[in-house]
PDB file of C-alpha atoms in Angstrom:
ATOM      1  CA  MET A   5      -6.157   5.167  -8.045  1.00  0.00           C
ATOM      2  CA  ILE A   6      -3.279   7.330  -9.666  1.00  0.00           C
ATOM      3  CA  GLU A   7      -1.453   9.426  -6.896  1.00  0.00           C
ATOM      4  CA  VAL A   8      -0.020  12.935  -8.325  1.00  0.00           C
ATOM      5  CA  THR A   9       2.889  14.310  -6.394  1.00  0.00           C
ATOM      6  CA  GLU A  10       5.557  16.953  -7.515  1.00  0.00           C
ATOM      7  CA  GLN A  11       9.791  16.289  -7.211  1.00  0.00           C
ATOM      8  CA  GLY A  12      11.494  19.614  -8.592  1.00  0.00           C
ATOM      9  CA  GLY A  13       8.813  20.426 -11.223  1.00  0.00           C
ATOM     10  CA  VAL A  14       8.499  16.771 -12.406  1.00  0.00           C
ATOM     11  CA  ALA A  15       5.248  15.535 -12.204  1.00  0.00           C
ATOM     12  CA  VAL A  16       5.218  12.135 -10.870  1.00  0.00           C
ATOM     13  CA  LEU A  17       2.462   9.672 -11.383  1.00  0.00           C
ATOM     14  CA  ARG A  18       1.794   6.786  -8.601  1.00  0.00           C
ATOM     15  CA  LEU A  19       0.042   3.767 -10.107  1.00  0.00           C
ATOM     16  CA  ALA A  20      -1.985   2.986  -6.744  1.00  0.00           C
ATOM     17  CA  HIS A  21      -4.731   0.314  -7.779  1.00  0.00           C
ATOM     18  CA  GLY A  22      -5.130  -2.785  -5.637  1.00  0.00           C
ATOM     19  CA  LYS A  23      -2.284  -4.992  -5.270  1.00  0.00           C
ATOM     20  CA  VAL A  24      -0.504  -5.828  -8.769  1.00  0.00           C
ATOM     21  CA  ASN A  25      -2.337  -2.055 -10.140  1.00  0.00           C
ATOM     22  CA  ALA A  26      -4.631  -4.514 -12.687  1.00  0.00           C
ATOM     23  CA  MET A  27      -5.829  -2.324 -15.722  1.00  0.00           C
ATOM     24  CA  SER A  28      -9.780  -1.585 -15.248  1.00  0.00           C
ATOM     25  CA  MET A  29     -11.852   0.678 -17.442  1.00  0.00           C
ATOM     26  CA  GLU A  30     -11.580   3.205 -14.689  1.00  0.00           C
ATOM     27  CA  PHE A  31      -7.719   2.774 -14.474  1.00  0.00           C
ATOM     28  CA  CYS A  32      -7.397   3.404 -18.111  1.00  0.00           C
ATOM     29  CA  GLU A  33      -9.947   5.945 -17.677  1.00  0.00           C
ATOM     30  CA  ALA A  34      -8.084   8.045 -14.621  1.00  0.00           C
ATOM     31  CA  LEU A  35      -4.311   7.310 -16.244  1.00  0.00           C
ATOM     32  CA  THR A  36      -5.509   8.979 -19.384  1.00  0.00           C
ATOM     33  CA  ALA A  37      -7.181  11.874 -17.074  1.00  0.00           C
ATOM     34  CA  ARG A  38      -4.059  12.186 -15.284  1.00  0.00           C
ATOM     35  CA  PHE A  39      -2.103  13.385 -18.478  1.00  0.00           C
ATOM     36  CA  ALA A  40      -4.259  15.766 -19.873  1.00  0.00           C
ATOM     37  CA  GLU A  41      -4.073  17.488 -16.346  1.00  0.00           C
ATOM     38  CA  ILE A  42      -0.627  17.810 -16.649  1.00  0.00           C
ATOM     39  CA  PRO A  43       0.926  20.511 -19.211  1.00  0.00           C
ATOM     40  CA  PRO A  44       2.310  19.846 -21.979  1.00  0.00           C
ATOM     41  CA  ALA A  45       5.941  20.754 -21.469  1.00  0.00           C
ATOM     42  CA  ARG A  46       6.178  19.079 -18.173  1.00  0.00           C
ATOM     43  CA  ALA A  47       8.120  16.202 -17.362  1.00  0.00           C
ATOM     44  CA  VAL A  48       6.534  13.107 -16.054  1.00  0.00           C
ATOM     45  CA  VAL A  49       7.815  10.064 -13.928  1.00  0.00           C
ATOM     46  CA  MET A  50       5.582   7.289 -13.884  1.00  0.00           C
ATOM     47  CA  THR A  51       6.040   4.420 -10.537  1.00  0.00           C
ATOM     48  CA  ALA A  52       4.034   2.322  -8.284  1.00  0.00           C
ATOM     49  CA  THR A  53       3.120   1.334  -5.067  1.00  0.00           C
ATOM     50  CA  GLY A  54       4.025  -2.250  -3.673  1.00  0.00           C
ATOM     51  CA  ARG A  55       5.978  -4.879  -5.750  1.00  0.00           C
ATOM     52  CA  THR A  56       4.157  -4.670  -8.795  1.00  0.00           C
ATOM     53  CA  PHE A  57       4.344  -2.093 -11.243  1.00  0.00           C
ATOM     54  CA  SER A  58       1.337  -3.451 -13.213  1.00  0.00           C
ATOM     55  CA  ALA A  59       0.373  -6.765 -14.031  1.00  0.00           C
ATOM     56  CA  GLY A  60      -1.752  -5.314 -17.085  1.00  0.00           C
ATOM     57  CA  VAL A  61      -5.624  -6.143 -17.807  1.00  0.00           C
ATOM     58  CA  ASP A  62      -7.764  -7.171 -14.799  1.00  0.00           C
ATOM     59  CA  LEU A  63      -8.296 -11.045 -16.325  1.00  0.00           C
ATOM     60  CA  VAL A  64     -11.119 -11.107 -13.235  1.00  0.00           C
ATOM     61  CA  ARG A  65     -13.377  -7.814 -14.548  1.00  0.00           C
ATOM     62  CA  LEU A  66     -12.815  -8.894 -18.543  1.00  0.00           C
ATOM     63  CA  LEU A  67     -14.264 -12.084 -17.611  1.00  0.00           C
ATOM     64  CA  GLU A  68     -17.065 -10.357 -15.076  1.00  0.00           C
ATOM     65  CA  GLY A  69     -18.047  -7.855 -18.067  1.00  0.00           C
ATOM     66  CA  GLY A  70     -17.684 -10.204 -21.092  1.00  0.00           C
ATOM     67  CA  ALA A  71     -18.214  -9.163 -24.455  1.00  0.00           C
ATOM     68  CA  PRO A  72     -20.348  -5.469 -23.855  1.00  0.00           C
ATOM     69  CA  TYR A  73     -17.734  -4.652 -21.463  1.00  0.00           C
ATOM     70  CA  ILE A  74     -14.406  -5.735 -23.860  1.00  0.00           C
ATOM     71  CA  ARG A  75     -15.880  -3.608 -26.536  1.00  0.00           C
ATOM     72  CA  GLU A  76     -16.160  -0.636 -24.150  1.00  0.00           C
ATOM     73  CA  PHE A  77     -12.505  -1.447 -22.797  1.00  0.00           C
ATOM     74  CA  LEU A  78     -10.312  -1.743 -25.523  1.00  0.00           C
ATOM     75  CA  PRO A  79     -10.478   1.694 -26.955  1.00  0.00           C
ATOM     76  CA  ALA A  80     -10.115   3.103 -23.226  1.00  0.00           C
ATOM     77  CA  LEU A  81      -6.536   0.603 -22.950  1.00  0.00           C
ATOM     78  CA  SER A  82      -5.685   1.952 -26.562  1.00  0.00           C
ATOM     79  CA  ALA A  83      -6.301   5.637 -25.247  1.00  0.00           C
ATOM     80  CA  MET A  84      -4.360   5.421 -22.471  1.00  0.00           C
ATOM     81  CA  PHE A  85      -1.189   3.694 -24.005  1.00  0.00           C
ATOM     82  CA  ALA A  86      -1.298   6.099 -26.844  1.00  0.00           C
ATOM     83  CA  THR A  87      -1.438   9.240 -24.350  1.00  0.00           C
ATOM     84  CA  VAL A  88       1.048   8.174 -22.768  1.00  0.00           C
ATOM     85  CA  PHE A  89       3.306   7.124 -25.813  1.00  0.00           C
ATOM     86  CA  SER A  90       2.541  10.576 -27.064  1.00  0.00           C
ATOM     87  CA  HIS A  91       3.146  13.091 -24.327  1.00  0.00           C
ATOM     88  CA  PRO A  92       5.232  16.214 -25.605  1.00  0.00           C
ATOM     89  CA  ALA A  93       7.565  16.065 -22.902  1.00  0.00           C
ATOM     90  CA  PRO A  94       9.421  13.418 -21.206  1.00  0.00           C
ATOM     91  CA  VAL A  95       8.342  10.503 -19.555  1.00  0.00           C
ATOM     92  CA  VAL A  96      10.589   8.540 -17.460  1.00  0.00           C
ATOM     93  CA  ALA A  97       8.915   4.922 -16.403  1.00  0.00           C
ATOM     94  CA  ALA A  98      10.131   3.649 -12.944  1.00  0.00           C
ATOM     95  CA  ILE A  99       9.617   0.294 -12.858  1.00  0.00           C
ATOM     96  CA  ASN A 100       9.572  -0.562  -9.314  1.00  0.00           C
ATOM     97  CA  GLY A 101       8.540  -4.294  -9.921  1.00  0.00           C
ATOM     98  CA  HIS A 102       6.896  -6.879 -12.450  1.00  0.00           C
ATOM     99  CA  ALA A 103       5.650  -5.021 -15.556  1.00  0.00           C
ATOM    100  CA  ILE A 104       3.390  -7.734 -17.373  1.00  0.00           C
ATOM    101  CA  ALA A 105       1.276  -7.897 -20.580  1.00  0.00           C
ATOM    102  CA  GLY A 106      -0.144  -4.495 -20.347  1.00  0.00           C
ATOM    103  CA  GLY A 107       1.847  -3.266 -17.672  1.00  0.00           C
ATOM    104  CA  CYS A 108       5.178  -4.101 -19.818  1.00  0.00           C
ATOM    105  CA  VAL A 109       3.211  -2.297 -22.984  1.00  0.00           C
ATOM    106  CA  LEU A 110       2.751   0.598 -20.247  1.00  0.00           C
ATOM    107  CA  ALA A 111       6.238   1.089 -18.777  1.00  0.00           C
ATOM    108  CA  CYS A 112       7.548   0.875 -22.898  1.00  0.00           C
ATOM    109  CA  ALA A 113       5.424   3.636 -23.657  1.00  0.00           C
ATOM    110  CA  ALA A 114       7.876   5.947 -21.576  1.00  0.00           C
ATOM    111  CA  ASP A 115      10.900   7.884 -23.161  1.00  0.00           C
ATOM    112  CA  LYS A 116      13.189   6.371 -20.640  1.00  0.00           C
ATOM    113  CA  ARG A 117      12.770   2.925 -18.802  1.00  0.00           C
ATOM    114  CA  LEU A 118      14.697   2.564 -15.578  1.00  0.00           C
ATOM    115  CA  MET A 119      13.831  -0.924 -13.568  1.00  0.00           C
ATOM    116  CA  ALA A 120      15.044  -2.021  -9.850  1.00  0.00           C
ATOM    117  CA  ARG A 121      17.609  -4.706  -9.683  1.00  0.00           C
ATOM    118  CA  ASP A 122      15.588  -7.687  -8.817  1.00  0.00           C
ATOM    119  CA  GLY A 123      12.344  -6.084  -8.752  1.00  0.00           C
ATOM    120  CA  GLY A 124      10.729  -8.356 -10.890  1.00  0.00           C
ATOM    121  CA  ARG A 125      10.423  -9.621 -14.094  1.00  0.00           C
ATOM    122  CA  ILE A 126       8.718  -7.800 -17.592  1.00  0.00           C
ATOM    123  CA  GLY A 127       7.699  -8.949 -20.701  1.00  0.00           C
ATOM    124  CA  VAL A 128       4.278  -9.211 -22.778  1.00  0.00           C
ATOM    125  CA  THR A 129       2.211 -12.140 -22.142  1.00  0.00           C
ATOM    126  CA  GLU A 130      -0.231 -11.139 -24.207  1.00  0.00           C
ATOM    127  CA  LEU A 131      -0.577 -14.710 -26.229  1.00  0.00           C
ATOM    128  CA  LEU A 132      -0.061 -17.017 -23.437  1.00  0.00           C
ATOM    129  CA  VAL A 133      -3.493 -15.186 -22.117  1.00  0.00           C
ATOM    130  CA  GLY A 134      -5.105 -15.941 -25.464  1.00  0.00           C
ATOM    131  CA  VAL A 135      -5.809 -11.975 -27.100  1.00  0.00           C
ATOM    132  CA  PRO A 136      -4.145 -10.196 -29.777  1.00  0.00           C
ATOM    133  CA  PHE A 137      -2.376  -7.071 -29.413  1.00  0.00           C
ATOM    134  CA  PRO A 138      -4.067  -3.902 -30.297  1.00  0.00           C
ATOM    135  CA  PRO A 139      -2.460  -1.767 -32.981  1.00  0.00           C
ATOM    136  CA  VAL A 140      -1.399   1.122 -30.093  1.00  0.00           C
ATOM    137  CA  ALA A 141      -0.032  -2.142 -27.397  1.00  0.00           C
ATOM    138  CA  MET A 142       1.804  -3.537 -30.836  1.00  0.00           C
ATOM    139  CA  GLU A 143       3.355  -0.439 -31.801  1.00  0.00           C
ATOM    140  CA  ILE A 144       4.714   0.785 -28.868  1.00  0.00           C
ATOM    141  CA  MET A 145       6.235  -2.607 -28.270  1.00  0.00           C
ATOM    142  CA  ARG A 146       8.169  -2.878 -31.919  1.00  0.00           C
ATOM    143  CA  TYR A 147       9.206   0.805 -31.314  1.00  0.00           C
ATOM    144  CA  ALA A 148      10.915  -0.370 -27.609  1.00  0.00           C
ATOM    145  CA  ILE A 149      12.249  -3.840 -28.088  1.00  0.00           C
ATOM    146  CA  VAL A 150      15.844  -4.249 -30.463  1.00  0.00           C
ATOM    147  CA  PRO A 151      14.503  -5.737 -33.508  1.00  0.00           C
ATOM    148  CA  GLN A 152      16.018  -9.166 -33.913  1.00  0.00           C
ATOM    149  CA  PHE A 153      14.308  -9.858 -30.137  1.00  0.00           C
ATOM    150  CA  PHE A 154      10.828  -8.233 -31.304  1.00  0.00           C
ATOM    151  CA  ALA A 155       9.407 -11.673 -32.962  1.00  0.00           C
ATOM    152  CA  ASP A 156      10.324 -13.910 -30.001  1.00  0.00           C
ATOM    153  CA  ALA A 157       9.170 -12.067 -27.272  1.00  0.00           C
ATOM    154  CA  ILE A 158       5.386 -11.121 -29.147  1.00  0.00           C
ATOM    155  CA  LEU A 159       5.614 -14.918 -29.799  1.00  0.00           C
ATOM    156  CA  SER A 160       6.812 -16.691 -26.761  1.00  0.00           C
ATOM    157  CA  GLY A 161       5.154 -14.262 -24.216  1.00  0.00           C
ATOM    158  CA  ALA A 162       8.260 -14.598 -22.281  1.00  0.00           C
ATOM    159  CA  THR A 163       9.139 -12.522 -19.185  1.00  0.00           C
ATOM    160  CA  TYR A 164      12.693 -11.281 -18.414  1.00  0.00           C
ATOM    161  CA  THR A 165      14.648 -10.651 -15.876  1.00  0.00           C
ATOM    162  CA  PRO A 166      16.486  -6.775 -15.842  1.00  0.00           C
ATOM    163  CA  PRO A 167      19.374  -7.642 -17.182  1.00  0.00           C
ATOM    164  CA  GLU A 168      18.047  -9.449 -20.004  1.00  0.00           C
ATOM    165  CA  ALA A 169      15.273  -6.567 -20.230  1.00  0.00           C
ATOM    166  CA  VAL A 170      18.245  -4.440 -20.924  1.00  0.00           C
ATOM    167  CA  ALA A 171      19.415  -6.662 -23.615  1.00  0.00           C
ATOM    168  CA  ARG A 172      16.092  -6.644 -25.754  1.00  0.00           C
ATOM    169  CA  GLY A 173      15.296  -3.128 -25.613  1.00  0.00           C
ATOM    170  CA  PHE A 174      12.365  -3.484 -22.694  1.00  0.00           C
ATOM    171  CA  ILE A 175      14.192  -1.119 -20.582  1.00  0.00           C
ATOM    172  CA  HIS A 176      17.324   1.477 -20.210  1.00  0.00           C
ATOM    173  CA  ASP A 177      18.951   0.800 -17.080  1.00  0.00           C
ATOM    174  CA  VAL A 178      18.907  -1.398 -13.642  1.00  0.00           C
ATOM    175  CA  ILE A 179      18.737   0.676 -10.695  1.00  0.00           C
ATOM    176  CA  GLU A 180      19.338  -0.228  -7.007  1.00  0.00           C
ATOM    177  CA  PRO A 181      15.483  -0.102  -5.578  1.00  0.00           C
ATOM    178  CA  GLN A 182      16.646   2.651  -2.818  1.00  0.00           C
ATOM    179  CA  VAL A 183      17.466   5.294  -5.578  1.00  0.00           C
ATOM    180  CA  LEU A 184      15.506   4.627  -8.366  1.00  0.00           C
ATOM    181  CA  LEU A 185      12.576   6.937  -7.886  1.00  0.00           C
ATOM    182  CA  GLU A 186      15.110   9.516  -7.448  1.00  0.00           C
ATOM    183  CA  ARG A 187      17.068   8.330 -10.389  1.00  0.00           C
ATOM    184  CA  ALA A 188      14.361   8.648 -12.504  1.00  0.00           C
ATOM    185  CA  VAL A 189      13.415  11.860 -11.680  1.00  0.00           C
ATOM    186  CA  ALA A 190      17.203  13.255 -12.146  1.00  0.00           C
ATOM    187  CA  ALA A 191      16.699  11.623 -15.862  1.00  0.00           C
ATOM    188  CA  ALA A 192      13.611  13.240 -16.269  1.00  0.00           C
ATOM    189  CA  LYS A 193      15.096  16.680 -15.161  1.00  0.00           C
ATOM    190  CA  SER A 194      18.275  16.141 -17.730  1.00  0.00           C
ATOM    191  CA  LEU A 195      15.380  15.636 -20.496  1.00  0.00           C
ATOM    192  CA  ALA A 196      13.342  18.351 -19.695  1.00  0.00           C
ATOM    193  CA  ALA A 197      16.334  20.436 -19.607  1.00  0.00           C
ATOM    194  CA  LEU A 198      16.224  20.484 -23.307  1.00  0.00           C
ATOM    195  CA  PRO A 199      14.206  23.123 -25.034  1.00  0.00           C
ATOM    196  CA  SER A 200      10.750  22.178 -24.953  1.00  0.00           C
ATOM    197  CA  LYS A 201       9.081  22.877 -28.384  1.00  0.00           C
ATOM    198  CA  ALA A 202      12.668  21.399 -29.658  1.00  0.00           C
ATOM    199  CA  PHE A 203      11.791  18.254 -27.969  1.00  0.00           C
ATOM    200  CA  ALA A 204       8.248  17.888 -28.422  1.00  0.00           C
ATOM    201  CA  LEU A 205       9.115  17.910 -31.974  1.00  0.00           C
ATOM    202  CA  SER A 206      11.875  15.775 -32.161  1.00  0.00           C
ATOM    203  CA  LYS A 207      10.101  13.261 -30.045  1.00  0.00           C
ATOM    204  CA  ARG A 208       6.812  13.342 -32.773  1.00  0.00           C
ATOM    205  CA  GLN A 209       9.185  13.067 -35.276  1.00  0.00           C
ATOM    206  CA  ILE A 210      10.758   9.937 -34.007  1.00  0.00           C
ATOM    207  CA  HIS A 211       7.637   8.472 -33.003  1.00  0.00           C
ATOM    208  CA  ALA A 212       5.454   9.231 -36.457  1.00  0.00           C
ATOM    209  CA  PRO A 213       5.722   5.798 -37.943  1.00  0.00           C
ATOM    210  CA  ALA A 214       4.321   4.502 -34.854  1.00  0.00           C
ATOM    211  CA  LEU A 215       1.640   6.802 -34.924  1.00  0.00           C
ATOM    212  CA  GLU A 216       0.557   6.510 -38.173  1.00  0.00           C
ATOM    213  CA  ARG A 217       0.451   2.291 -38.400  1.00  0.00           C
ATOM    214  CA  MET A 218      -1.388   2.949 -34.718  1.00  0.00           C
ATOM    215  CA  GLN A 219      -4.561   4.232 -37.091  1.00  0.00           C
ATOM    216  CA  ASN A 220      -6.071   0.786 -37.960  1.00  0.00           C
ATOM    217  CA  PRO A 221      -9.693   0.553 -37.723  1.00  0.00           C
ATOM    218  CA  GLN A 222      -9.732  -2.683 -39.573  1.00  0.00           C
ATOM    219  CA  LEU A 223      -7.676  -3.892 -37.948  1.00  0.00           C
ATOM    220  CA  ASP A 224      -9.249  -2.722 -34.645  1.00  0.00           C
ATOM    221  CA  ALA A 225     -12.339  -4.626 -35.515  1.00  0.00           C
ATOM    222  CA  ALA A 226     -10.843  -7.739 -36.170  1.00  0.00           C
ATOM    223  CA  ILE A 227      -9.296  -7.652 -32.520  1.00  0.00           C
ATOM    224  CA  GLU A 228     -12.228  -6.715 -31.057  1.00  0.00           C
ATOM    225  CA  LYS A 229     -14.152  -9.998 -32.601  1.00  0.00           C
ATOM    226  CA  ILE A 230     -11.237 -11.929 -31.133  1.00  0.00           C
ATOM    227  CA  TRP A 231     -11.211 -10.658 -27.537  1.00  0.00           C
ATOM    228  CA  THR A 232     -15.033 -11.092 -27.560  1.00  0.00           C
ATOM    229  CA  ALA A 233     -15.311 -14.067 -28.918  1.00  0.00           C
ATOM    230  CA  SER A 234     -16.865 -17.433 -26.811  1.00  0.00           C
ATOM    231  CA  GLU A 235     -13.212 -19.237 -27.462  1.00  0.00           C
ATOM    232  CA  THR A 236     -11.352 -16.555 -26.346  1.00  0.00           C
ATOM    233  CA  LEU A 237     -12.688 -15.700 -23.294  1.00  0.00           C
ATOM    234  CA  ASN A 238     -12.897 -19.434 -22.133  1.00  0.00           C
ATOM    235  CA  HIS A 239      -9.142 -19.469 -22.730  1.00  0.00           C
ATOM    236  CA  ILE A 240      -8.677 -16.055 -20.643  1.00  0.00           C
ATOM    237  CA  ARG A 241     -10.863 -18.283 -17.955  1.00  0.00           C
ATOM    238  CA  ASP A 242      -8.549 -20.955 -18.024  1.00  0.00           C
ATOM    239  CA  TYR A 243      -5.600 -19.498 -18.123  1.00  0.00           C
ATOM    240  CA  ALA A 244      -6.885 -17.130 -14.961  1.00  0.00           C
ATOM    241  CA  ALA A 245      -8.065 -20.264 -13.203  1.00  0.00           C
ATOM    242  CA  ARG A 246      -3.977 -21.439 -13.690  1.00  0.00           C
ATOM    243  CA  THR A 247      -2.190 -18.071 -12.911  1.00  0.00           C
ATOM    244  CA  LEU A 248      -4.758 -15.999 -10.402  1.00  0.00           C
ATOM    245  CA  GLY A 249      -6.453 -19.136  -8.569  1.00  0.00           C
ATOM    246  CA  LYS A 250      -9.862 -18.051  -9.864  1.00  0.00           C
ATOM    247  CA  SER A 251     -12.474 -19.334 -12.524  1.00  0.00           C
TER     248      SER A 251
END
């Protein structure tokens, strides 16, 4: 599900969960656990197998599990995003293909984001699916996206080509696919060459406003209520039928 290798002292985490790395409970828990196993001062590169970095939440699993599953899944999803965003050492995303909805949030939790040229599209489509953003996901996107594009990116549910994504802040650079991982590892090494304690403290200071806004129990409760509502599940079912060919 999550393959871990090493390249030149950098931990390379490769998402390898089905065709599109859909985010199930097990996926979220596995990625959180893999980050917990990495020493705090060690840089990380995240990438994926296949043509998709991640298509986001596993909607089929969500519909099968219904409200009870969602109540357990949302905290696991938020914990995964927060773990990546809060890793003290550099985290670089080598986005090899489509990064949609939760897949986009996961990529944007990284400090440096490189995307393969012609590798696919990136964007947050949560409102098209019919669900609001958990606070952790919203704050990661607020942190990443250029302010003047933030509201439109969230409310439109649009997805963007790599060059469009650079202009909006989703990614930092577009890389030829054959050297994407090599460039990502080099970027991670460059950041890891900085004094680790100074880097970790500076990163925490930069993230502090977002991290503070992520702590919102009342908002979490309101979001869970919407995600588990029958009308929301119906909307998700319709969306899945249109986009996945499943009911």
